[in-house]
Coordinates of C-alpha atoms in Angstrom, one line a residue:
E1 CA -0.1 0.0 -0.1
R2 CA 1.3 3.3 -1.0
Q3 CA 2.8 5.8 1.5
R4 CA 0.2 8.7 2.4
R5 CA -0.5 10.9 5.4
V6 CA -4.1 11.5 6.2
A7 CA -4.9 15.5 6.5
P8 CA -5.8 16.3 10.1
L9 CA -9.7 15.9 9.7
A10 CA -10.8 17.3 12.9
A11 CA -11.4 14.4 14.8
T12 CA -10.6 16.7 17.6
S13 CA -13.1 19.4 16.5
L14 CA -15.7 16.4 16.0
A15 CA -15.2 15.4 19.8
E16 CA -15.3 18.9 21.1
A17 CA -18.7 19.6 19.1
G18 CA -20.2 16.7 20.5
E19 CA -20.3 14.9 17.3
E20 CA -19.8 11.1 17.5
P21 CA -18.4 9.9 14.2
F22 CA -20.8 7.0 12.7
L23 CA -18.4 6.0 9.7
R24 CA -14.9 6.9 8.6
G25 CA -13.8 5.7 5.1
I26 CA -12.1 6.8 1.8
F27 CA -13.7 7.9 -1.2
E28 CA -12.7 9.7 -4.4
I29 CA -14.3 13.2 -4.6
S30 CA -13.4 15.5 -7.3
K31 CA -10.9 13.2 -8.6
R32 CA -9.0 13.4 -5.4
S33 CA -8.7 10.7 -2.6
C34 CA -10.4 11.8 0.5
D35 CA -10.6 10.9 4.3
V36 CA -14.4 11.1 4.9
V37 CA -16.1 11.3 8.1
L38 CA -19.8 11.0 8.7
S39 CA -21.7 12.0 11.7
A40 CA -25.3 12.7 12.8
R41 CA -25.1 16.4 11.6
R42 CA -22.4 16.7 9.3
L43 CA -20.4 14.9 6.4
R44 CA -16.7 16.2 6.3
W45 CA -13.8 15.1 3.9
S46 CA -10.2 16.3 3.4
P47 CA -7.7 15.3 0.8
I48 CA -5.1 12.7 1.6
L49 CA -2.0 14.4 0.6
P50 CA 1.3 12.2 -0.2
E51 CA 3.9 12.3 2.6
S52 CA 6.6 14.6 1.9
P53 CA 10.0 13.3 1.1
T54 CA 11.7 15.6 3.4
G55 CA 9.0 14.9 6.2
D56 CA 7.9 18.5 6.1
S57 CA 4.5 18.5 7.3
S58 CA 3.5 22.2 5.7
M59 CA 1.8 20.4 2.8
V60 CA -0.6 18.9 5.4
L61 CA -1.8 22.1 6.6
Q62 CA -2.8 23.3 3.0
A63 CA -5.6 20.5 3.0
Q64 CA -8.8 22.2 3.0
E65 CA -11.7 20.5 4.8
E66 CA -15.2 20.5 3.1
I67 CA -18.3 20.2 5.2
I68 CA -21.9 19.3 4.4
E69 CA -24.6 19.8 6.8
M70 CA -26.7 16.8 6.9
K71 CA -29.9 18.9 7.2
D72 CA -29.2 20.3 3.6
V73 CA -29.2 17.0 2.0
F74 CA -32.4 15.6 0.6
S75 CA -31.4 12.4 -1.4
V76 CA -28.7 9.9 -1.5
K77 CA -28.6 7.4 -4.3
L78 CA -26.0 4.3 -5.2
K79 CA -24.3 5.1 -8.3
R80 CA -23.9 2.7 -11.0
R81 CA -22.7 2.2 -14.5
R82 CA -25.2 0.7 -16.8
F83 CA -25.5 -0.1 -20.4
V84 CA -28.1 1.6 -22.8
G85 CA -31.4 0.0 -21.9
Q86 CA -30.1 -1.7 -18.8
K87 CA -32.7 -0.6 -15.9
N88 CA -31.4 -2.7 -12.9
G89 CA -27.9 -3.9 -11.7
G90 CA -24.9 -2.5 -13.1
T91 CA -21.4 -1.9 -12.0
L92 CA -21.3 0.1 -8.4
L93 CA -19.3 3.3 -8.9
G94 CA -19.9 4.9 -5.4
I95 CA -22.5 7.0 -3.6
T96 CA -24.1 10.3 -5.0
I97 CA -25.5 12.8 -2.3
F98 CA -28.1 15.6 -3.3
K99 CA -28.2 18.6 -1.1
C100 CA -30.2 21.9 -1.5
L101 CA -28.1 25.0 -2.3
N102 CA -28.8 28.7 -1.3
K103 CA -28.5 30.8 -4.2
E104 CA -29.0 34.4 -4.9
E105 CA -32.3 36.4 -4.6
N106 CA -34.0 33.6 -2.3
K107 CA -33.6 30.9 -4.9
L108 CA -32.7 27.3 -4.1
T109 CA -31.3 24.8 -6.5
D110 CA -29.9 21.2 -6.1
C111 CA -26.4 20.1 -6.5
A112 CA -24.9 16.6 -6.4
I113 CA -21.6 15.4 -4.7
H114 CA -20.1 12.1 -5.8
L115 CA -18.4 9.8 -3.3
N116 CA -16.8 7.3 -5.6
N117 CA -15.7 3.9 -4.3
L118 CA -15.9 0.3 -6.1
S119 CA -16.4 -1.6 -2.8
E120 CA -19.9 -3.0 -2.7
D121 CA -19.8 -3.5 1.1
H122 CA -18.2 -0.1 1.9
C123 CA -20.7 1.8 -0.1
H124 CA -23.8 -0.2 1.1
S125 CA -22.8 0.4 4.7
W126 CA -22.5 4.1 4.1
F127 CA -25.6 4.3 2.0
R128 CA -27.7 2.7 5.0
H129 CA -26.2 5.2 7.6
L130 CA -26.9 8.2 5.3
K131 CA -30.8 6.8 4.8
E132 CA -31.1 6.5 8.5
I133 CA -30.1 10.0 9.0
L134 CA -32.2 11.4 6.4
N135 CA -35.3 9.5 7.5
G136 CA -34.8 11.0 11.1
F137 CA -35.7 14.5 9.8
Q138 CA -39.0 15.9 10.8
N139 CA -41.8 17.4 8.5
R140 CA -40.2 15.9 5.5
P141 CA -42.9 14.3 3.3
K142 CA -42.9 10.9 2.0
S143 CA -46.3 10.9 0.2
L144 CA -48.1 13.9 -1.4
K145 CA -51.6 14.5 -3.0
V146 CA -50.7 16.9 -6.0
F147 CA -53.4 19.2 -7.8
V148 CA -52.4 20.5 -11.3
N149 CA -54.3 23.2 -12.9
P150 CA -53.6 23.0 -16.7
M151 CA -55.3 26.1 -17.4
S152 CA -53.4 28.5 -15.2
H153 CA -51.7 31.4 -16.7
K154 CA -50.2 30.4 -20.1
K155 CA -51.4 26.8 -19.7
E156 CA -47.8 25.9 -18.5
A157 CA -48.8 24.2 -15.0
T158 CA -48.5 20.8 -16.5
H159 CA -45.2 21.3 -18.1
I160 CA -43.6 22.9 -15.0
Y161 CA -44.9 20.0 -12.8
Y162 CA -43.6 17.0 -14.9
E163 CA -40.4 18.9 -16.2
Q164 CA -39.3 20.5 -12.8
V165 CA -41.2 19.5 -9.9
A166 CA -41.9 15.6 -10.4
P167 CA -37.9 14.7 -11.1
L168 CA -37.3 16.4 -7.8
F169 CA -39.9 14.6 -6.0
K170 CA -38.9 11.5 -7.5
L171 CA -35.1 11.9 -6.6
A172 CA -36.3 12.5 -3.0
D173 CA -38.3 9.2 -2.9
I174 CA -41.7 11.0 -2.6
K175 CA -44.8 9.4 -3.8
T176 CA -47.2 11.3 -5.3
D177 CA -51.0 10.8 -6.4
V178 CA -51.7 13.5 -9.0
T179 CA -55.1 14.9 -10.0
V180 CA -55.0 17.3 -13.1
T181 CA -58.1 19.4 -12.6
E182 CA -60.8 19.5 -15.3
Y183 CA -63.1 22.2 -14.1
E184 CA -63.4 24.9 -11.4
G185 CA -64.2 23.3 -8.3
H186 CA -62.6 19.9 -9.0
A187 CA -59.9 20.1 -6.5
L188 CA -62.4 20.9 -3.8
S189 CA -64.7 18.2 -4.7
V190 CA -61.7 15.5 -4.5
L191 CA -60.5 17.2 -1.2
K192 CA -63.9 16.5 0.0
E193 CA -63.8 12.8 -0.5
C194 CA -59.9 12.6 0.2
E195 CA -58.5 10.4 3.1
L196 CA -56.0 13.2 4.2
Q197 CA -54.4 10.6 6.7
A198 CA -52.9 8.9 3.7
F199 CA -50.6 11.9 2.9
D200 CA -48.1 13.8 4.4
G201 CA -49.1 17.0 2.6
V202 CA -51.1 18.6 -0.5
V203 CA -49.3 20.5 -3.1
C204 CA -50.9 22.7 -5.6
V205 CA -49.5 23.8 -9.2
G206 CA -51.2 26.9 -10.3
G207 CA -51.9 30.4 -10.0
D208 CA -53.7 32.3 -6.7
G209 CA -57.0 31.0 -7.6
S210 CA -56.1 27.4 -7.9
V211 CA -54.3 27.8 -4.5
S212 CA -57.1 29.3 -2.8
E213 CA -59.4 26.5 -3.8
V214 CA -57.2 23.8 -2.6
A215 CA -56.4 25.7 0.7
H216 CA -60.1 26.1 1.0
G217 CA -60.8 22.6 0.4
L218 CA -58.1 21.3 2.8
L219 CA -59.4 23.4 5.5
L220 CA -63.2 22.5 4.9
K221 CA -62.2 18.7 4.6
A222 CA -60.6 19.3 8.3
Q223 CA -63.8 20.6 9.6
I224 CA -65.7 18.0 8.2
D225 CA -63.7 15.2 9.6
A226 CA -64.0 17.2 13.1
G227 CA -67.8 17.0 12.9
K228 CA -68.0 20.7 12.6
D229 CA -71.2 22.2 11.2
T230 CA -69.7 23.8 8.0
D231 CA -72.1 26.7 7.6
Y232 CA -71.2 28.2 10.9
I233 CA -67.3 27.8 12.1
P234 CA -66.4 30.4 14.8
K235 CA -63.6 28.4 16.2
P236 CA -62.4 26.0 12.9
V237 CA -59.7 23.4 13.6
K238 CA -56.5 23.4 12.0
A239 CA -55.6 21.7 8.6
P240 CA -54.0 18.1 9.5
I241 CA -51.4 18.4 6.9
P242 CA -49.2 21.3 5.2
L243 CA -50.1 22.8 1.6
G244 CA -47.2 23.3 -0.8
V245 CA -47.6 26.0 -3.4
I246 CA -45.8 25.8 -6.9
P247 CA -46.1 28.9 -8.7
A248 CA -47.6 28.6 -12.3
G249 CA -49.9 31.6 -12.5
T250 CA -49.9 35.2 -13.2
T251 CA -49.3 37.2 -9.8
N252 CA -48.3 34.1 -7.5
I253 CA -48.9 36.3 -4.4
L254 CA -48.9 33.3 -2.0
A255 CA -45.6 31.9 -3.5
H256 CA -44.1 35.3 -3.5
T257 CA -45.0 35.7 0.2
L258 CA -43.6 32.5 1.2
Y259 CA -40.3 32.1 -0.9
G260 CA -39.5 35.7 -1.9
V261 CA -39.6 34.7 -5.6
K262 CA -41.4 33.0 -8.2
H263 CA -39.3 29.8 -8.8
A264 CA -40.8 26.5 -9.2
V265 CA -37.5 24.8 -8.1
T266 CA -37.3 26.8 -4.9
A267 CA -40.8 26.2 -3.8
T268 CA -40.3 22.3 -4.7
L269 CA -37.0 22.3 -2.6
H270 CA -38.9 24.0 0.3
I271 CA -41.5 21.2 0.1
V272 CA -38.6 18.3 0.0
M273 CA -36.7 19.7 2.8
G274 CA -40.0 19.9 4.9
H275 CA -39.7 23.7 5.7
I276 CA -42.9 24.5 7.6
Q277 CA -44.3 27.8 7.9
P278 CA -47.7 28.4 10.2
V279 CA -49.8 31.0 8.5
D280 CA -52.8 32.8 9.8
V281 CA -56.3 32.3 7.8
C282 CA -59.3 33.9 7.2
T283 CA -63.1 33.0 7.3
F284 CA -65.3 34.9 5.2
S285 CA -68.9 34.5 6.0
T286 CA -72.7 35.8 5.8
P287 CA -75.0 35.6 8.5
S288 CA -76.2 32.3 7.4
K289 CA -73.3 30.6 5.9
L290 CA -69.5 30.1 5.4
L291 CA -68.4 31.5 2.1
R292 CA -64.9 30.1 2.2
F293 CA -61.4 30.3 4.2
G294 CA -58.8 32.4 2.3
F295 CA -55.8 34.7 3.2
S296 CA -56.8 38.1 1.7
A297 CA -59.7 39.9 0.1
M298 CA -60.4 43.2 -1.8
F299 CA -63.8 44.9 -2.2
G300 CA -64.3 47.7 -4.6
F301 CA -61.8 48.4 -7.0
G302 CA -59.7 45.3 -6.8
A303 CA -62.9 43.0 -6.8
R304 CA -64.5 45.1 -9.7
T305 CA -61.1 44.6 -11.8
L306 CA -61.3 40.9 -11.4
A307 CA -65.1 40.8 -12.0
L308 CA -64.6 42.5 -15.2
A309 CA -61.4 40.3 -16.2
E310 CA -63.5 37.2 -15.6
K311 CA -66.1 38.4 -18.1
H312 CA -63.2 38.3 -20.9
R313 CA -61.8 34.9 -20.2
W314 CA -61.5 34.5 -24.2
M315 CA -58.7 37.2 -24.0
P316 CA -55.1 36.0 -23.2
A317 CA -54.3 36.1 -19.5
S318 CA -52.0 39.2 -19.5
Q319 CA -54.1 41.3 -22.0
R320 CA -57.2 40.3 -20.0
K321 CA -55.9 41.7 -16.9
D322 CA -54.4 45.1 -18.3
F323 CA -57.7 45.6 -20.0
A324 CA -59.7 45.0 -16.8
F325 CA -57.6 47.2 -14.9
I326 CA -57.5 50.1 -17.2
K327 CA -61.4 49.9 -18.0
T328 CA -62.1 49.9 -14.3
L329 CA -59.7 52.7 -13.6
A330 CA -61.7 54.5 -16.3
D331 CA -65.0 53.9 -14.9
L332 CA -63.6 54.4 -11.4
K333 CA -66.2 54.8 -8.9
P334 CA -66.7 54.4 -5.0
E335 CA -68.6 51.8 -3.1
E336 CA -70.8 53.1 -0.4
C337 CA -70.7 50.8 2.7
E338 CA -70.7 50.5 6.4
L339 CA -67.6 48.9 8.0
S340 CA -67.8 47.4 11.6
F341 CA -64.3 46.4 13.0
L342 CA -62.7 45.0 16.1
P343 CA -59.2 46.5 16.4
V344 CA -56.2 44.5 18.2
E345 CA -53.9 46.0 20.7
I346 CA -50.5 46.8 19.4
S347 CA -47.8 45.7 21.8
Q348 CA -45.3 48.5 22.6
G349 CA -42.3 45.9 22.5
D350 CA -43.0 44.7 18.9
P351 CA -40.3 46.2 16.6
H352 CA -42.5 45.5 13.5
E353 CA -45.6 47.3 15.1
N354 CA -43.4 50.1 16.4
N355 CA -42.2 51.0 13.0
R356 CA -45.7 51.3 11.8
K357 CA -46.6 55.0 10.3
K358 CA -48.1 57.0 13.0
K359 CA -51.4 57.3 11.0
E360 CA -52.2 53.9 11.6
K361 CA -55.4 53.4 14.0
T362 CA -55.0 51.0 16.7
K363 CA -56.9 49.6 19.7
K364 CA -56.6 51.9 22.6
K365 CA -56.5 50.7 26.5
G366 CA -59.8 50.3 27.9
S367 CA -61.5 49.5 24.7
K368 CA -61.4 45.8 25.0
N369 CA -63.9 44.1 22.6
Q370 CA -65.3 47.4 21.4
W371 CA -66.3 47.6 17.7
H372 CA -65.6 50.5 15.6
K373 CA -67.9 51.7 12.9
I374 CA -67.1 53.9 9.7
Q375 CA -69.6 54.8 7.1
G376 CA -68.7 56.1 3.8
H377 CA -67.6 55.9 0.1
F378 CA -64.6 53.8 -0.4
L379 CA -62.9 53.1 -3.7
N380 CA -61.3 50.1 -2.4
V381 CA -61.2 48.0 1.0
S382 CA -58.4 45.5 1.4
I383 CA -58.4 42.7 4.2
M384 CA -55.3 40.8 4.4
A385 CA -53.8 38.4 7.0
I386 CA -50.7 38.1 5.0
P387 CA -48.3 40.6 3.7
C388 CA -49.3 39.5 -0.2
L389 CA -45.9 40.3 -1.9
C390 CA -45.7 40.0 -5.8
S391 CA -43.6 41.5 -8.5
M392 CA -46.0 44.7 -8.8
A393 CA -45.8 45.1 -5.2
P394 CA -42.4 44.1 -3.8
R395 CA -43.1 45.4 -0.4
G396 CA -46.5 43.7 -0.3
L397 CA -49.8 45.1 -0.8
A398 CA -50.1 44.9 3.2
P399 CA -46.6 45.2 4.2
N400 CA -47.2 46.0 7.9
T401 CA -48.8 42.5 8.7
R402 CA -47.2 39.0 9.2
L403 CA -47.5 35.4 7.9
S404 CA -48.6 34.4 11.5
N405 CA -49.1 37.4 13.8
G406 CA -52.9 36.7 14.5
S407 CA -54.1 39.8 12.9
M408 CA -55.5 41.4 9.7
A409 CA -54.3 44.6 8.1
L410 CA -57.6 46.5 7.2
I411 CA -56.8 49.2 4.2
L412 CA -59.4 51.8 3.3
V413 CA -59.1 53.9 0.2
Q414 CA -61.7 56.7 0.7
N415 CA -63.3 58.4 -2.5
T416 CA -60.8 60.8 -4.3
S417 CA -59.8 62.0 -7.6
R418 CA -58.7 59.4 -10.3
T419 CA -55.2 61.3 -10.3
E420 CA -54.7 60.8 -6.6
F421 CA -55.8 57.2 -6.9
I422 CA -53.3 56.4 -9.3
K423 CA -50.4 58.1 -7.3
H424 CA -51.5 55.8 -4.6
L425 CA -51.4 52.4 -6.9
K426 CA -48.0 53.7 -8.1
R427 CA -46.6 53.7 -4.7
Y428 CA -47.0 49.9 -4.5
A429 CA -44.1 49.3 -6.9
S430 CA -41.9 51.7 -5.2
E431 CA -40.2 51.6 -1.7
R432 CA -42.1 54.7 -0.7
N433 CA -45.1 54.2 1.6
Q434 CA -48.3 53.6 -0.3
F435 CA -50.5 54.5 2.6
N436 CA -49.0 58.0 3.2
F437 CA -52.1 59.6 1.6
P438 CA -55.0 61.6 3.6
F439 CA -57.5 59.4 1.7
V440 CA -56.0 56.4 3.0
E441 CA -56.5 54.7 6.5
T442 CA -54.9 51.4 7.8
Y443 CA -56.1 49.4 10.8
T444 CA -54.8 46.4 12.6
I445 CA -57.8 44.0 13.4
Q446 CA -59.1 40.7 14.3
E447 CA -62.6 41.1 12.7
V448 CA -64.3 43.2 10.2
K449 CA -68.0 43.4 8.9
V450 CA -68.6 44.8 5.4
Q451 CA -72.0 46.0 4.7
P452 CA -72.4 47.4 1.3
R453 CA -75.4 49.6 0.2
L454 CA -77.8 47.9 -2.1
G455 CA -76.7 49.2 -6.0
S456 CA -73.7 51.0 -4.9
G457 CA -70.8 50.8 -7.4
L458 CA -73.0 49.6 -10.2
D459 CA -73.1 51.9 -13.2
T460 CA -76.1 51.9 -15.7
K461 CA -74.0 49.9 -18.1
E462 CA -73.9 47.1 -15.8
N463 CA -77.3 47.4 -14.7
T464 CA -78.3 46.8 -18.4
C465 CA -76.0 43.8 -18.7
M466 CA -77.4 42.0 -15.9
D467 CA -80.9 41.4 -14.5
A468 CA -81.5 44.5 -12.6
A469 CA -82.8 42.8 -9.4
S470 CA -79.5 40.6 -9.4
A471 CA -77.3 43.7 -10.1
E472 CA -78.5 45.5 -6.9
R473 CA -78.3 42.2 -4.9
H474 CA -74.8 41.2 -5.5
H475 CA -71.5 42.9 -5.1
P476 CA -68.0 41.3 -6.3
W477 CA -65.4 40.2 -3.7
N478 CA -61.8 39.2 -4.7
I479 CA -60.9 36.5 -2.2
D480 CA -57.2 35.2 -2.8
G481 CA -57.8 36.0 -6.7
D482 CA -61.0 34.2 -6.8
L483 CA -64.2 36.0 -7.7
L484 CA -67.4 35.8 -5.3
K485 CA -70.7 37.7 -5.5
E486 CA -72.5 38.2 -2.4
A487 CA -75.3 40.4 -1.6
S488 CA -75.4 40.6 2.2
E489 CA -72.9 41.6 4.9
V490 CA -69.5 39.7 4.8
H491 CA -67.8 39.0 8.2
V492 CA -64.3 38.4 8.0
R493 CA -62.4 36.6 11.3
V494 CA -58.7 36.1 11.5
H495 CA -57.7 32.7 12.9
P496 CA -54.0 32.3 14.1
Q497 CA -51.9 29.6 12.5
L498 CA -54.7 27.8 11.1
I499 CA -52.8 26.0 8.3
N500 CA -48.9 25.0 7.6
L501 CA -47.6 26.0 4.5
Y502 CA -44.4 24.6 3.0
G503 CA -41.9 27.6 2.8
V504 CA -40.2 30.0 5.1
N505 CA -41.1 33.4 6.6
T506 CA -40.1 36.1 4.2
D507 CA -38.9 38.2 7.2
D508 CA -36.1 35.9 7.7
L509 CA -35.2 35.1 4.2
E510 CA -32.3 37.8 3.7
S511 CA -30.9 36.8 7.2
S512 CA -30.9 33.1 6.6
Q513 CA -29.0 33.5 3.2
A514 CA -25.6 31.7 3.3
T515 CA -23.0 31.6 0.7
C516 CA -22.6 27.8 -0.5
N517 CA -20.3 26.4 -3.1
C518 CA -21.2 23.7 -5.2
I519 CA -18.7 20.9 -5.4

């Protein structure tokens, strides 16, 4: 056996860190023989350097140790050489480890590290130990129910799933049951009959409307299984399994809010790695029934824009939304309604809340359970339990709220000129405060009731296009990009951490970024 000197691997540092080595062996990595040590938390290796003829140990110090955190590894495979058409067997070449790698702009990607060794016994022993470590990580799914909306955006959801998402699920040994939806409400129908205990999570590949339907279905199924009256749910039970969101729509607000970026591979890797983020959810109800579960809603301009876009489904998605936005802006008119809301008390020690602008209205001491009422003409009413980030609003439509702080942002845009309203809208795309206008008011709330005045916000053109009685009774609501029309009062409640989503808190994205080099 040739003379060699093993570079000082840090057996001392392993002991100091309380890491008991499971295995130690020799593999070829990047065409260099390396001394490799596996512990429960890390995989470490250093090149094996030849002994200096003069006995000089300075060469040993040049060996640089490489480290992989096992929490970043999501798959390990035996590496074999196979002939064309050969599906099983083949010559064993070593082990391949797949890890999740942080890139710029909150993106994740995967990379492979090859540990080459021709010994069957050696590789199988290492493979078993690596698999045992990976199987010990909590929250990593083994089985997923997947919904794909083939009509989302540019009809690219199916391609995104089978080309970018499914290969990573297969690599991570995740079993999937895929439903390609055929009509609106299909996912809801399937979820109502689904045995959720058979899966570790649910995944939706689509836009905001698709995600909203799946989230609603998942939570509704939880209430049904818990024996709740689904017409009246003051205290809903939590969804039993997490929801994953693969962005394949136009705005992808929930994906942007969870991941900080619209990137299918990033979303998939968060699911594969089992990154869990508790998220607040709202219930939207009338006095007689539950309308749906959701994360955000708009009444007024945001809802009327969506309603007009839905009437022009024959147009391409981007053109349809641009047309609806411009047309609604041209026909800008306020909605007359009464709002009753229950504010929340802001903790003085919360730095996020203390940074809010002074104008924001909050609950005062001594006003416990005191409802506030406002009546007037509003161009837009936004109710949001999450920040609602998107490419058009990088700070979020409701930048002062959080994913799981147990409150909602109520944003009221009172009647003003079209010019001033456009200035307000433009602020969303900038770093400036979009609420710093005399006609905009913001509140931090836990409940709100919206009672429109019958017939408000509907012009003569709309009345001639629809049945007159119907037009006076129904008002459009934009709930997570889904259109609902409701006549009576809508009661919105926030329910803290009612669902777990695969993802990370975008508040922590920048601080959690690490510089990693793929080997």
